[in-house]
mmCIF file of C-alpha atoms in Angstrom:
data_model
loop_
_atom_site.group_PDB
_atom_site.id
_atom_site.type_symbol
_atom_site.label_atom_id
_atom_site.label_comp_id
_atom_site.label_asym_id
_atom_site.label_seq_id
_atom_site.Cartn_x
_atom_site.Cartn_y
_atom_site.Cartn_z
ATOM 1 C CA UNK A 1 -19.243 29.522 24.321
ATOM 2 C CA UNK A 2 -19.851 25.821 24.487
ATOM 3 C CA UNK A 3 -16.685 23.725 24.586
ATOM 4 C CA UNK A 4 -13.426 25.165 23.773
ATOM 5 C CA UNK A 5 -11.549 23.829 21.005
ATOM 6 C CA UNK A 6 -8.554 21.521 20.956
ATOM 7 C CA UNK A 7 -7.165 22.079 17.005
ATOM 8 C CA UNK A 8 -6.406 19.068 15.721
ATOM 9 C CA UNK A 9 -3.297 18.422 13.590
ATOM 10 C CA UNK A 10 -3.972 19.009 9.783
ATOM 11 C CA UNK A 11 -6.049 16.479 7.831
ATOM 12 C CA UNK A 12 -5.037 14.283 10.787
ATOM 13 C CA UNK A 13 -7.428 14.823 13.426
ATOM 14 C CA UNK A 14 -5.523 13.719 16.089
ATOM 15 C CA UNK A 15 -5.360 15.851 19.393
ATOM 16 C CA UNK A 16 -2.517 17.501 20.449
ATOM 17 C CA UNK A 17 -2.664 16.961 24.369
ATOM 18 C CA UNK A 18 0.238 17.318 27.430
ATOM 19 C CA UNK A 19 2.177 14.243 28.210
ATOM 20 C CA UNK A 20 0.823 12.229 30.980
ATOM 21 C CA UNK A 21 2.121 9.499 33.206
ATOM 22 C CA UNK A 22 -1.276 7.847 32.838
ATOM 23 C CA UNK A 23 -1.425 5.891 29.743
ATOM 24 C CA UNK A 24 1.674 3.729 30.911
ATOM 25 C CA UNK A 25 -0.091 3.594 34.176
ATOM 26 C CA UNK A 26 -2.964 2.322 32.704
ATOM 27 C CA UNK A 27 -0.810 -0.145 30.153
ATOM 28 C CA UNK A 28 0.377 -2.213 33.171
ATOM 29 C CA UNK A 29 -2.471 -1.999 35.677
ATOM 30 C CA UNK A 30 -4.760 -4.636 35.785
ATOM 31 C CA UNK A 31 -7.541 -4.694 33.097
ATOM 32 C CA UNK A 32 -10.338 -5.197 35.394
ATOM 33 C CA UNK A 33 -9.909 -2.141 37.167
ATOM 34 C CA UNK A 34 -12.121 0.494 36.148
ATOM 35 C CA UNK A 35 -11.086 3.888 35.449
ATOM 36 C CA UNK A 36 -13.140 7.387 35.620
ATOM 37 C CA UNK A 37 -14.651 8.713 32.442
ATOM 38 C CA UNK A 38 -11.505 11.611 32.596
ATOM 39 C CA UNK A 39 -8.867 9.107 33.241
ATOM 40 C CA UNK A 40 -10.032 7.303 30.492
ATOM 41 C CA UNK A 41 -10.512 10.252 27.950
ATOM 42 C CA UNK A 42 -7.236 11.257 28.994
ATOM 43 C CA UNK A 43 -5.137 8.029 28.541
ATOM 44 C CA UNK A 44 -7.068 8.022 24.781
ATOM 45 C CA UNK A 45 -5.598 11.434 24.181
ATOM 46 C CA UNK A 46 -2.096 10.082 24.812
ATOM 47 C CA UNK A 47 -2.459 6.938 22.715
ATOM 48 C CA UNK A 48 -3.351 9.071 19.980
ATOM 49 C CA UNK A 49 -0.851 11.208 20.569
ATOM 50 C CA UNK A 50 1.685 8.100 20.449
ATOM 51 C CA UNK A 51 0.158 7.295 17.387
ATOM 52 C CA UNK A 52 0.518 10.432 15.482
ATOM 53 C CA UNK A 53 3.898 10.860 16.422
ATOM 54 C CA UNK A 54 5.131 7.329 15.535
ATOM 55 C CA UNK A 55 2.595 6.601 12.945
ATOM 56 C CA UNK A 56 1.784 3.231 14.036
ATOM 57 C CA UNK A 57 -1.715 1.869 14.409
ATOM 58 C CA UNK A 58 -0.587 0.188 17.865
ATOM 59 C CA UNK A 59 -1.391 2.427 20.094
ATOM 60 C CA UNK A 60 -4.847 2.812 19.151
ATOM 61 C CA UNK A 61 -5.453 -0.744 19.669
ATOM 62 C CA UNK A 62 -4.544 -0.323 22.935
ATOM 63 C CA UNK A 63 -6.697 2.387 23.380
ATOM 64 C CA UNK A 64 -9.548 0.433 21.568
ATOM 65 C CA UNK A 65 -8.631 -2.095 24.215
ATOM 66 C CA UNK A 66 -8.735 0.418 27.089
ATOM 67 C CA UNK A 67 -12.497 1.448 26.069
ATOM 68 C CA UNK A 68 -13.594 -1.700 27.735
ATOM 69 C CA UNK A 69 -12.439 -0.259 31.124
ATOM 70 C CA UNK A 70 -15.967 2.084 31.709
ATOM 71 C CA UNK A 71 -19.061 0.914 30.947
ATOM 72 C CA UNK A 72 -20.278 2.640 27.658
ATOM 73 C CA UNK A 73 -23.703 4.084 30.087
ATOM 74 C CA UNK A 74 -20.775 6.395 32.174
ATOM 75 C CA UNK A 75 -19.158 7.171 28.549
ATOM 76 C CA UNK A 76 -18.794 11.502 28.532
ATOM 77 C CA UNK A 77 -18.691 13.170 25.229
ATOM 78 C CA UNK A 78 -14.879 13.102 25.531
ATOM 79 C CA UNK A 79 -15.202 9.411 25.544
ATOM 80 C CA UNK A 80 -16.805 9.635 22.535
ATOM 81 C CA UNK A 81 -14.664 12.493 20.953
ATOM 82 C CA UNK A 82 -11.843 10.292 21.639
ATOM 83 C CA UNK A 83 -13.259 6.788 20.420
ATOM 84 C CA UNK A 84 -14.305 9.255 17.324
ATOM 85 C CA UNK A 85 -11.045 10.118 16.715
ATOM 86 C CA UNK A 86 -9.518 6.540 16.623
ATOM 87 C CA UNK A 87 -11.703 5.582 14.532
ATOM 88 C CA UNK A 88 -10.812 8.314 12.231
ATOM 89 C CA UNK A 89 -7.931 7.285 12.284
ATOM 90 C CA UNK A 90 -8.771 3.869 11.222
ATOM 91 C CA UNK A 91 -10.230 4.864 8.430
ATOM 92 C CA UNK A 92 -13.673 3.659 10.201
ATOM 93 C CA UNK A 93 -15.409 7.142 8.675
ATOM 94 C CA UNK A 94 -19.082 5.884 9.000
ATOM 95 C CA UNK A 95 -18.423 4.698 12.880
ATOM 96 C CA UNK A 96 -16.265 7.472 13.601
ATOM 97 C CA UNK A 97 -19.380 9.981 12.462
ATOM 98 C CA UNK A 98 -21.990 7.546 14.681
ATOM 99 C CA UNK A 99 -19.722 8.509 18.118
ATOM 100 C CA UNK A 100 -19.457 12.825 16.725
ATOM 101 C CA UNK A 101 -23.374 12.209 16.767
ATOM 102 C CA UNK A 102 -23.304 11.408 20.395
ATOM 103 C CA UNK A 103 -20.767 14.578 20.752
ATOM 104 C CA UNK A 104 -23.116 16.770 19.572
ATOM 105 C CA UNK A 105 -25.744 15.209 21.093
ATOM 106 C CA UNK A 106 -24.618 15.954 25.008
ATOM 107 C CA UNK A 107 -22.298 19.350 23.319
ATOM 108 C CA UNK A 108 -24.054 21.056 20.229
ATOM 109 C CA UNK A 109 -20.894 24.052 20.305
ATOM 110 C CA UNK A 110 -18.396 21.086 20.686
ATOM 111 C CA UNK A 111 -16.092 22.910 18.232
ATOM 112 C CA UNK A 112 -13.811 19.881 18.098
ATOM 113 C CA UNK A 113 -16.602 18.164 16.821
ATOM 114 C CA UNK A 114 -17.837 20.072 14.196
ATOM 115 C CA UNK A 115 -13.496 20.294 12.966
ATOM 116 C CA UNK A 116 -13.220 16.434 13.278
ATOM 117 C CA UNK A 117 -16.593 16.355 10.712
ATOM 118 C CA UNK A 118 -15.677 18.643 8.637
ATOM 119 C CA UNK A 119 -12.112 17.125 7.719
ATOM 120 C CA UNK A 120 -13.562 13.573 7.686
ATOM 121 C CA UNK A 121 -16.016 14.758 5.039
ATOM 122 C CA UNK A 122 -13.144 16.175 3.139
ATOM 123 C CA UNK A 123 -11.108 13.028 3.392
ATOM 124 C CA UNK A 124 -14.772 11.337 1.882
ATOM 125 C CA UNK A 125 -14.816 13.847 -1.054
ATOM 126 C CA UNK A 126 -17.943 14.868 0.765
ATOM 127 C CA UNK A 127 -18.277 18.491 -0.328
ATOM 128 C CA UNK A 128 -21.713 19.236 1.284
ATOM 129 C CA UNK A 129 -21.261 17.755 4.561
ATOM 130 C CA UNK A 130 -17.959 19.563 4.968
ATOM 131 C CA UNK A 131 -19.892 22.975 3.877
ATOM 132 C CA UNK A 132 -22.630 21.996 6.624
ATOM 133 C CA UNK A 133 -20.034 21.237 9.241
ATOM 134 C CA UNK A 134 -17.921 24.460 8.006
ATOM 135 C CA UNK A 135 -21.343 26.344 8.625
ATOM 136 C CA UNK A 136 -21.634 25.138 11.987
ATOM 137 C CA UNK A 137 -17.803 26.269 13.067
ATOM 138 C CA UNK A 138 -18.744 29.490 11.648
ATOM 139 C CA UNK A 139 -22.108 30.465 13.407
ATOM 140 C CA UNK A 140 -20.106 29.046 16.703
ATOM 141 C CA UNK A 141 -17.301 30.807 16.715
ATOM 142 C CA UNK A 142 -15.927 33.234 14.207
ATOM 143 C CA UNK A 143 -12.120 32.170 14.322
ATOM 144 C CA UNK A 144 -9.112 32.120 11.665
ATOM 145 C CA UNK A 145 -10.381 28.492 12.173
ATOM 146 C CA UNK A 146 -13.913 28.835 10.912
ATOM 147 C CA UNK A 147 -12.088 31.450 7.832
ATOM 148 C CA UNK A 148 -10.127 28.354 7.163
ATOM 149 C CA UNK A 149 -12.539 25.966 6.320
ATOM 150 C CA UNK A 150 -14.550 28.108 4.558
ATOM 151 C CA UNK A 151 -11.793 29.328 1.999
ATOM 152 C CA UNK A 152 -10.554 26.059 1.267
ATOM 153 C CA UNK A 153 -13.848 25.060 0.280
ATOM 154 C CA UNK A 154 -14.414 27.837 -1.829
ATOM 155 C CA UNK A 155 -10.934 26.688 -3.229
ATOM 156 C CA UNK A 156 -13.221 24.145 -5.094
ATOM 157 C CA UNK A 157 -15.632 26.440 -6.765
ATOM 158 C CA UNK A 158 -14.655 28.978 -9.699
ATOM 159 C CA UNK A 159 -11.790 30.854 -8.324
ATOM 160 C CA UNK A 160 -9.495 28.973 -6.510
ATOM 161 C CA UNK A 161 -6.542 31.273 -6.186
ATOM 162 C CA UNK A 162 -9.132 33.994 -5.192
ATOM 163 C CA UNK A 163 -10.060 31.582 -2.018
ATOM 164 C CA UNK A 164 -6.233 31.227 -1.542
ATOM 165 C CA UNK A 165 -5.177 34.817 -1.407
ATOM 166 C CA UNK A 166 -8.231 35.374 0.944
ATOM 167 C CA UNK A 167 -6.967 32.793 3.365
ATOM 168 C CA UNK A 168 -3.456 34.276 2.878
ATOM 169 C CA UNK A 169 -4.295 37.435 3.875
ATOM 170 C CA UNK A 170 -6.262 36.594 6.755
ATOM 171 C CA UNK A 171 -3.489 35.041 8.330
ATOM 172 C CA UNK A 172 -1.544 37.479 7.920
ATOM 173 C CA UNK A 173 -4.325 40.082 9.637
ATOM 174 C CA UNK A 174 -4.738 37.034 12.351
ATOM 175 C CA UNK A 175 -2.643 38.809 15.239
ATOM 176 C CA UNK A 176 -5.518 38.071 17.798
ATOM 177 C CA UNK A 177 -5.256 34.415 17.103
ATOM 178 C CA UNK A 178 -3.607 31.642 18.660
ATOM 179 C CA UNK A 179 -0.674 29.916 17.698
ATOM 180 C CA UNK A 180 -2.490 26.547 17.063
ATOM 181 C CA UNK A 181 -4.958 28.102 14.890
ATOM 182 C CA UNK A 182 -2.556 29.837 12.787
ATOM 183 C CA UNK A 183 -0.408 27.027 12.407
ATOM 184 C CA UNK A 184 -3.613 25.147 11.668
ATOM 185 C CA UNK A 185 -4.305 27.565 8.397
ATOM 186 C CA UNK A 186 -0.558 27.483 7.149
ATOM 187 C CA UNK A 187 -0.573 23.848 6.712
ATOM 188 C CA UNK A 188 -3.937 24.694 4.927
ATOM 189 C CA UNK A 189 -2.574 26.710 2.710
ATOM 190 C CA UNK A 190 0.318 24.410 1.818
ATOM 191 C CA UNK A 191 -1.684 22.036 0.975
ATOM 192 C CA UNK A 192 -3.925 24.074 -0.767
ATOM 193 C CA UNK A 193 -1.197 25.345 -2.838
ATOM 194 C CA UNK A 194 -0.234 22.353 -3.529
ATOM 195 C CA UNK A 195 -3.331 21.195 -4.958
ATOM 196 C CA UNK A 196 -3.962 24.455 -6.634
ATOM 197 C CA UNK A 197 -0.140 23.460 -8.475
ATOM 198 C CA UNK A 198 0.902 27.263 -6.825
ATOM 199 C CA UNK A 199 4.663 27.730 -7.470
ATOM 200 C CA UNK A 200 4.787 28.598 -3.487
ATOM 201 C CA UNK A 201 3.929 25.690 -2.314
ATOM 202 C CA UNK A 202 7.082 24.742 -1.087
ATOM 203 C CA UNK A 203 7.726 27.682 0.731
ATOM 204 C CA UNK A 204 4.280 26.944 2.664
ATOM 205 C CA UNK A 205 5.804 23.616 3.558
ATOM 206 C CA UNK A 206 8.722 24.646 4.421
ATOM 207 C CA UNK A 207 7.128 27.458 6.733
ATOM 208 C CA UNK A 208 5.075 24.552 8.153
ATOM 209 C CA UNK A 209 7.471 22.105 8.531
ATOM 210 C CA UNK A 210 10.111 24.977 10.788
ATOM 211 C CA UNK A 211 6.626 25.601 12.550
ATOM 212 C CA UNK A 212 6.735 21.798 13.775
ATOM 213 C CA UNK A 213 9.358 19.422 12.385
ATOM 214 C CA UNK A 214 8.049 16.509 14.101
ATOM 215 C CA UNK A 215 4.497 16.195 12.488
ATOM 216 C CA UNK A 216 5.197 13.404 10.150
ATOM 217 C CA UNK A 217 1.991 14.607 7.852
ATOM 218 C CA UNK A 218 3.534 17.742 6.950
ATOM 219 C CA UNK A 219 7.074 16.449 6.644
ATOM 220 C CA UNK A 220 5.473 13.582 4.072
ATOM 221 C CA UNK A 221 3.464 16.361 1.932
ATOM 222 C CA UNK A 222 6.813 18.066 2.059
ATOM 223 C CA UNK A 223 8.911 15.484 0.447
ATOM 224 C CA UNK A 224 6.155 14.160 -1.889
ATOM 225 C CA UNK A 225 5.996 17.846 -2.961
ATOM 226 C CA UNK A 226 9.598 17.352 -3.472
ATOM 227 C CA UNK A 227 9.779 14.225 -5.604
ATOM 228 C CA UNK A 228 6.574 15.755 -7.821
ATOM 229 C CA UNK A 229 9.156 18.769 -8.470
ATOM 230 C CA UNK A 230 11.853 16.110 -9.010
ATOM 231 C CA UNK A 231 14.200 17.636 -6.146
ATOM 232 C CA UNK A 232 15.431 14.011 -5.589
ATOM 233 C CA UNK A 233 17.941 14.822 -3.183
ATOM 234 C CA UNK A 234 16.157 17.330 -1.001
ATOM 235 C CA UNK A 235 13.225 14.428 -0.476
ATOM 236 C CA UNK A 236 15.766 12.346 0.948
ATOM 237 C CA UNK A 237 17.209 14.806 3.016
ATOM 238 C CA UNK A 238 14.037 15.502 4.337
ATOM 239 C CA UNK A 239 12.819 11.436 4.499
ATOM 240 C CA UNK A 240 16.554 10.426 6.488
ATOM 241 C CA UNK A 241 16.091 8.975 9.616
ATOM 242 C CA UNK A 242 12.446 8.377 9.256
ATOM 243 C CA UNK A 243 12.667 4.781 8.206
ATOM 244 C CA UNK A 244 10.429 2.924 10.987
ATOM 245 C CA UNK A 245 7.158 5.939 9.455
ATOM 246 C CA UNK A 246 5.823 3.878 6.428
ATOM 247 C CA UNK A 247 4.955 6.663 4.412
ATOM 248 C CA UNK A 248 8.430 8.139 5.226
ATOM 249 C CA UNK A 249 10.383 4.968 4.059
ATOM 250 C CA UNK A 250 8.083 4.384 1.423
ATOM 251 C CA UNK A 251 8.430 8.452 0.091
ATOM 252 C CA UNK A 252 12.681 8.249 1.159
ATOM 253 C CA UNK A 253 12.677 4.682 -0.815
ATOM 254 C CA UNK A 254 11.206 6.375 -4.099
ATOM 255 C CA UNK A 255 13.681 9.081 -3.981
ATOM 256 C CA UNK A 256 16.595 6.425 -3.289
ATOM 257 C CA UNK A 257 15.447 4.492 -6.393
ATOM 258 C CA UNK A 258 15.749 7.590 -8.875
ATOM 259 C CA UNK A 259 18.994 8.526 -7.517
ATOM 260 C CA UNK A 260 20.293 4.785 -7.735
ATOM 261 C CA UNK A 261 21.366 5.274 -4.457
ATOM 262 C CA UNK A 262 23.713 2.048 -2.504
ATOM 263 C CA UNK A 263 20.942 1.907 0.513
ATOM 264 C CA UNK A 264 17.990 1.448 -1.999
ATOM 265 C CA UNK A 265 17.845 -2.629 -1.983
ATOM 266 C CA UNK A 266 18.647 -2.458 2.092
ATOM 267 C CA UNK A 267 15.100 -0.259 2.652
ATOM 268 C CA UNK A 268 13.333 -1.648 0.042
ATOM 269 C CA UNK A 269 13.316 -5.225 1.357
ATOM 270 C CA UNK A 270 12.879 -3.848 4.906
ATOM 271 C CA UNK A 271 9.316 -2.288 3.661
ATOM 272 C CA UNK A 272 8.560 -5.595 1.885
ATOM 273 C CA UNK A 273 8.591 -7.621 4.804
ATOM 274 C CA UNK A 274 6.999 -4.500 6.938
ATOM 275 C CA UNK A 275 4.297 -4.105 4.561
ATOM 276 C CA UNK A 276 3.765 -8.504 4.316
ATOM 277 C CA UNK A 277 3.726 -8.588 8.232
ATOM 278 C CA UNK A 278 1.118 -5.443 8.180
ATOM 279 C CA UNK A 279 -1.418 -7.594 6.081
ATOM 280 C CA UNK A 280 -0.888 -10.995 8.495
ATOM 281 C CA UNK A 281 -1.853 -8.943 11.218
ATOM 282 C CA UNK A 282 -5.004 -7.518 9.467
ATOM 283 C CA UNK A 283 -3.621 -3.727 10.176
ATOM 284 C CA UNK A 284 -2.889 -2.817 6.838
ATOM 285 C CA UNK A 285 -4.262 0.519 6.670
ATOM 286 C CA UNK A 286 -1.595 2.490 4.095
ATOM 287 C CA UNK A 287 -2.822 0.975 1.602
ATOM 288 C CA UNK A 288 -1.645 4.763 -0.235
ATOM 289 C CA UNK A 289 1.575 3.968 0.839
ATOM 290 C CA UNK A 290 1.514 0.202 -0.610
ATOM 291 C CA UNK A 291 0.417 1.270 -3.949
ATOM 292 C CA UNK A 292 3.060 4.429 -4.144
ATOM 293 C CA UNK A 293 5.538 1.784 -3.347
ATOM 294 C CA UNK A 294 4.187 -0.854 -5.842
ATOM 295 C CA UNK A 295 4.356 1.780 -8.411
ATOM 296 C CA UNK A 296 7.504 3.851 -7.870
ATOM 297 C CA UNK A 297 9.740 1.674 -6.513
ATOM 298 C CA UNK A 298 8.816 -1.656 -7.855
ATOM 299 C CA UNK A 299 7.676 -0.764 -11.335
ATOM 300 C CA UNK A 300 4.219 -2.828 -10.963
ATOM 301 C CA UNK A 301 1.656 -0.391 -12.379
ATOM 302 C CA UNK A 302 -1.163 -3.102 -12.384
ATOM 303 C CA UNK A 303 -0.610 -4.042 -8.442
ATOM 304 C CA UNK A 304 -0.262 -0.695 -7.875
ATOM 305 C CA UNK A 305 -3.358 0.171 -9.643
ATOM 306 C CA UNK A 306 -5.792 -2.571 -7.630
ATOM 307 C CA UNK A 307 -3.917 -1.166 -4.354
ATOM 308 C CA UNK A 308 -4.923 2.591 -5.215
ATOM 309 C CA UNK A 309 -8.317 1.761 -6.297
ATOM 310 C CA UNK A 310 -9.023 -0.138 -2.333
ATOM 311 C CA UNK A 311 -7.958 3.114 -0.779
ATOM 312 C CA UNK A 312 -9.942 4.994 -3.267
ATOM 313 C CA UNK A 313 -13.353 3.244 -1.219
ATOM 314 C CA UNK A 314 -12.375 4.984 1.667
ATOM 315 C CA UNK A 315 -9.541 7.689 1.300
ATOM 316 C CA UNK A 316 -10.700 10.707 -1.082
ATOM 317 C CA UNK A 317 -8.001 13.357 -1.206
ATOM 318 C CA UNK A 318 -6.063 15.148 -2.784
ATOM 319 C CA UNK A 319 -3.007 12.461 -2.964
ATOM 320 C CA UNK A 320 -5.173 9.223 -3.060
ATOM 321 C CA UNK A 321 -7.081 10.664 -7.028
ATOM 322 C CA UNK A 322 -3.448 11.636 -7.545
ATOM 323 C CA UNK A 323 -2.234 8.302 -7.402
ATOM 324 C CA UNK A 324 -5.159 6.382 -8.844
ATOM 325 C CA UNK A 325 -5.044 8.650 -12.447
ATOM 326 C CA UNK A 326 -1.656 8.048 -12.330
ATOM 327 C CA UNK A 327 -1.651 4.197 -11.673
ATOM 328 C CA UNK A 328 -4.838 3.913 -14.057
ATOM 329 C CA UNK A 329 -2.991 5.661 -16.831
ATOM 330 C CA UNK A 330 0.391 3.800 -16.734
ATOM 331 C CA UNK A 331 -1.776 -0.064 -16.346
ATOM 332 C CA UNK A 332 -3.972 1.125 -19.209
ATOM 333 C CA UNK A 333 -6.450 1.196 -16.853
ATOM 334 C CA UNK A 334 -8.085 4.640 -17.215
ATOM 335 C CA UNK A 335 -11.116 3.759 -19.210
ATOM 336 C CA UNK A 336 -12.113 1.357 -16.095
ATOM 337 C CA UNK A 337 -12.136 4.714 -13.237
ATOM 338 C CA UNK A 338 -15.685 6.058 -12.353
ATOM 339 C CA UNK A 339 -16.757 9.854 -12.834
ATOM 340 C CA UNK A 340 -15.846 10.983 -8.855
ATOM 341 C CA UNK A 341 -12.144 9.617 -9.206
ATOM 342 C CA UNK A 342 -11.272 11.352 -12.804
ATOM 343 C CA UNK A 343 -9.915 14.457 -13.395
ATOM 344 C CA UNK A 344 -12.307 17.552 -13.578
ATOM 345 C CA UNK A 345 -14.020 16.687 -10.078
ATOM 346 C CA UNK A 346 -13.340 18.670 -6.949
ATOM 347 C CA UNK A 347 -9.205 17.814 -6.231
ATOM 348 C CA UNK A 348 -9.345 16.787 -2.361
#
C-alpha cells in the first residue's frame, strides 16, 4: 500500500540505509557530471547516514552541494524526501515541510513522509499538525508505528501514564512487527518516560541503547538522564570516547566538571575553540549544546540563557523548555519567558 516505509531513527529523522560505494564515488567525480534521480537519492541517503553517525553537519553540505547534479524538473519524490530530510536536519523546519509537500504530492501513502511530519511538528511544539500527520500514518497503515505516535500524543492530554502503559503493552503484544519498528517505539517510550519523570526511564535507555549502541541520540538522552539523576560517573562512562560528538563532549564535560575530574580543563578548552570555529563557519547549529555548556560547565547563566532562548525559535522539545526554565530561573530571567516555553504547557 503506497510506499513502504524506511523508519527513521528517533526524533532524528535520518534514514537508516545500506552502505554504498557511491557517495565517495560521487565526492571525487567531476561536478558537472550528472547523475540519475536514484543515484542521487541514494548518495543523499549515505550523507545522511554519515551525518547521523558522526554528528557533523558536513556531510550534508556535501549533499546540499550534490543536489545541483540533476536538474530540480527530473527531481523524484526521493529527491525530495531526501533534500526534506537535510533540511530537517538543519533545523530548516518551514523548507523541510515545502519539499514533504512535493512528497505527498507525487506519493499521498508515502509513510516516510507522513513520520518525517509528524516528528518535525513535535520538534515545533506543534501539537495539531503532529495529530493530523499521526492521523494520516494511522488510516495508511495500522502499524506499532502508527500506535506509537498516537500514544505519545495522548501522553500530552490528561493521563499520561495511561498513554504510556498502552504503548508498553503494545510492544510487548507487537510479535508481528519488525525489528525497526519496535526499536522505533522503545526509544519512544524512553523518552517518554523520561519526560513523564517515570522511575524506569533508565531501564528504557538502557534497553535502547544495547538495542543500538552507536546511535549517538539515544546514547546522549542516556547520559543526560544520567547527570539529571546525578549518576556522575555512569554519564562519563557512557560519554568516554565520544569527544569529536558535540553533544557528547559537551554532556561528558558536565559530568567531568562535578566530579573535578584531571581531564576537565583539557576538553573544556577543546569545545571552546570547537564551538568558536562552528560560529566562523556559520554552522553553528547546537546551539542546545552551547547553552548546556555555557551553563554547566562555565557557570554563565546569563549567556547561557540568550543561547537557550535562540534555540527556543526553532527547537521545541522536551530538553530545549528544559534548559530554558532552568537558564531563565538561575539569570533571574523567568519573568521575561512567554506562555508556550513555561511550565504547564505540553512537555515536548
Amino acid at each position: 500500500m503506497g510506499t513502504p516505509i524506511d523508519i527513521p531513527a528517533r526524533a532524528t529523522v535520518v534514514l537508516s540505509t545500506e552502505k554504498t560505494a557511491l557517495a565517495s564515488a560521487t565526492n571525487t567525480a567531476s561536478p558537472q557530471v550528472l547523475i540519475s534521480p536514484a543515484a542521487l537519492a541514494q548518495a543523499l541517503r549515505e550523507l545522511i547516514d554519515q551525518s547521523r553517525a558522526t554528528g557533523s553537519p558536513r556531510p550534508l553540505g556535501l549533499a546540499v552541494g550534490l543536489l545541483d547534479r540533476l536538474p530540480q524538473t527530473q527531481w523524484t519524490a526521493d529527491v525530495y524526501l531526501m533534500r526534506a530530510t537535510i533540511r530537517q536536519r538543519l533545523h530548516r523546519f518551514d523548507q523541510a515541510e515545502a519539499d514533504l509537500d512535493q512528497v505527498l504530492q507525487r506519493q499521498p501513502d508515502n509513510l516516510q513522509a507522513w513520520l518525517t511530519r509528524y516528528s518535525i511538528a513535535l520538534v515545533r511544539d506543534d501539537l495539531v499538525a503532529a495529530g493530523s500527520a499521526c492521523n494520516e500514518l494511522e488510516q495508511r497503515s495500522r502499524t506499532l508505528l502508527a500506535e506509537s505516535c498516537k500514544q505519545e500524543l495522548a501522553s500530552f492530554a490528561a493521563q499520561p501514564n495511561t498513554a504510556f502503559e498502552r504503548l508498553r503493552q503494545a510492544l510487548e503484544l507487537s510479535s508481528s512487527a519488525s525489528a525497526i519498528e519496535r526499536d522505533y517505539v522503545l526509544v519512544t517510550l524512553a523518552d517518554m518516560a523520561t519526560r513523564l519523570d517515570l522511575p524506569e526511564a533508565g531501564i528504557y535507555w538502557q534497553r535502547a541503547l544495547l538495542q543500538n549502541s552507536d546511535d549517538l541520540y539515544r546514547r546522549a538522552r542516556y547520559a543526560d538522564w544520567l547527570l539529571s539523576q546525578g549518576q556522575d560517573e555512569k554519564a562519563l562512562e557512557v560519554t568516554s570516547g565520544f569527544d569529536e560528538v558535540d553533544t557528547l563532549a559537551v554532556l561528558q564535560a558536565i559530568a567531568m566538571t562535578r566530579l573535578k575530574h584531571p581531564e576537565q580543563p583539557r576538553l573544556v578548552g577543546d569545545l571552546e575553540e570547537r564551538f568558536a570555529e562552528a560560529r566562523w563557519r556559520g554552522e553553528f547549529l547546537h546551539q542546545w549544546e552551547y547553552a548546556r555548556f555555557l551553563l554547566d560547565v562555565k557557570g554563565d547563566a546569563q549567556a547561557a540563557f540568550l543561547t537557550a532562548q535562540a534555540n527556543w525559535k526553532t527547537q521545541r522539545a522536551q530538553p530545549d523548555r528544559e534548559l530554558l526554565i532552568r537558564a531563565a530561573a538561575i539569570a533571574g530571567k523567568s519573568d521575561g519567558l512567554d506562555d508556550s516555553a513555561r511550565d504547564g504547557g505540553p512537555l515536548l
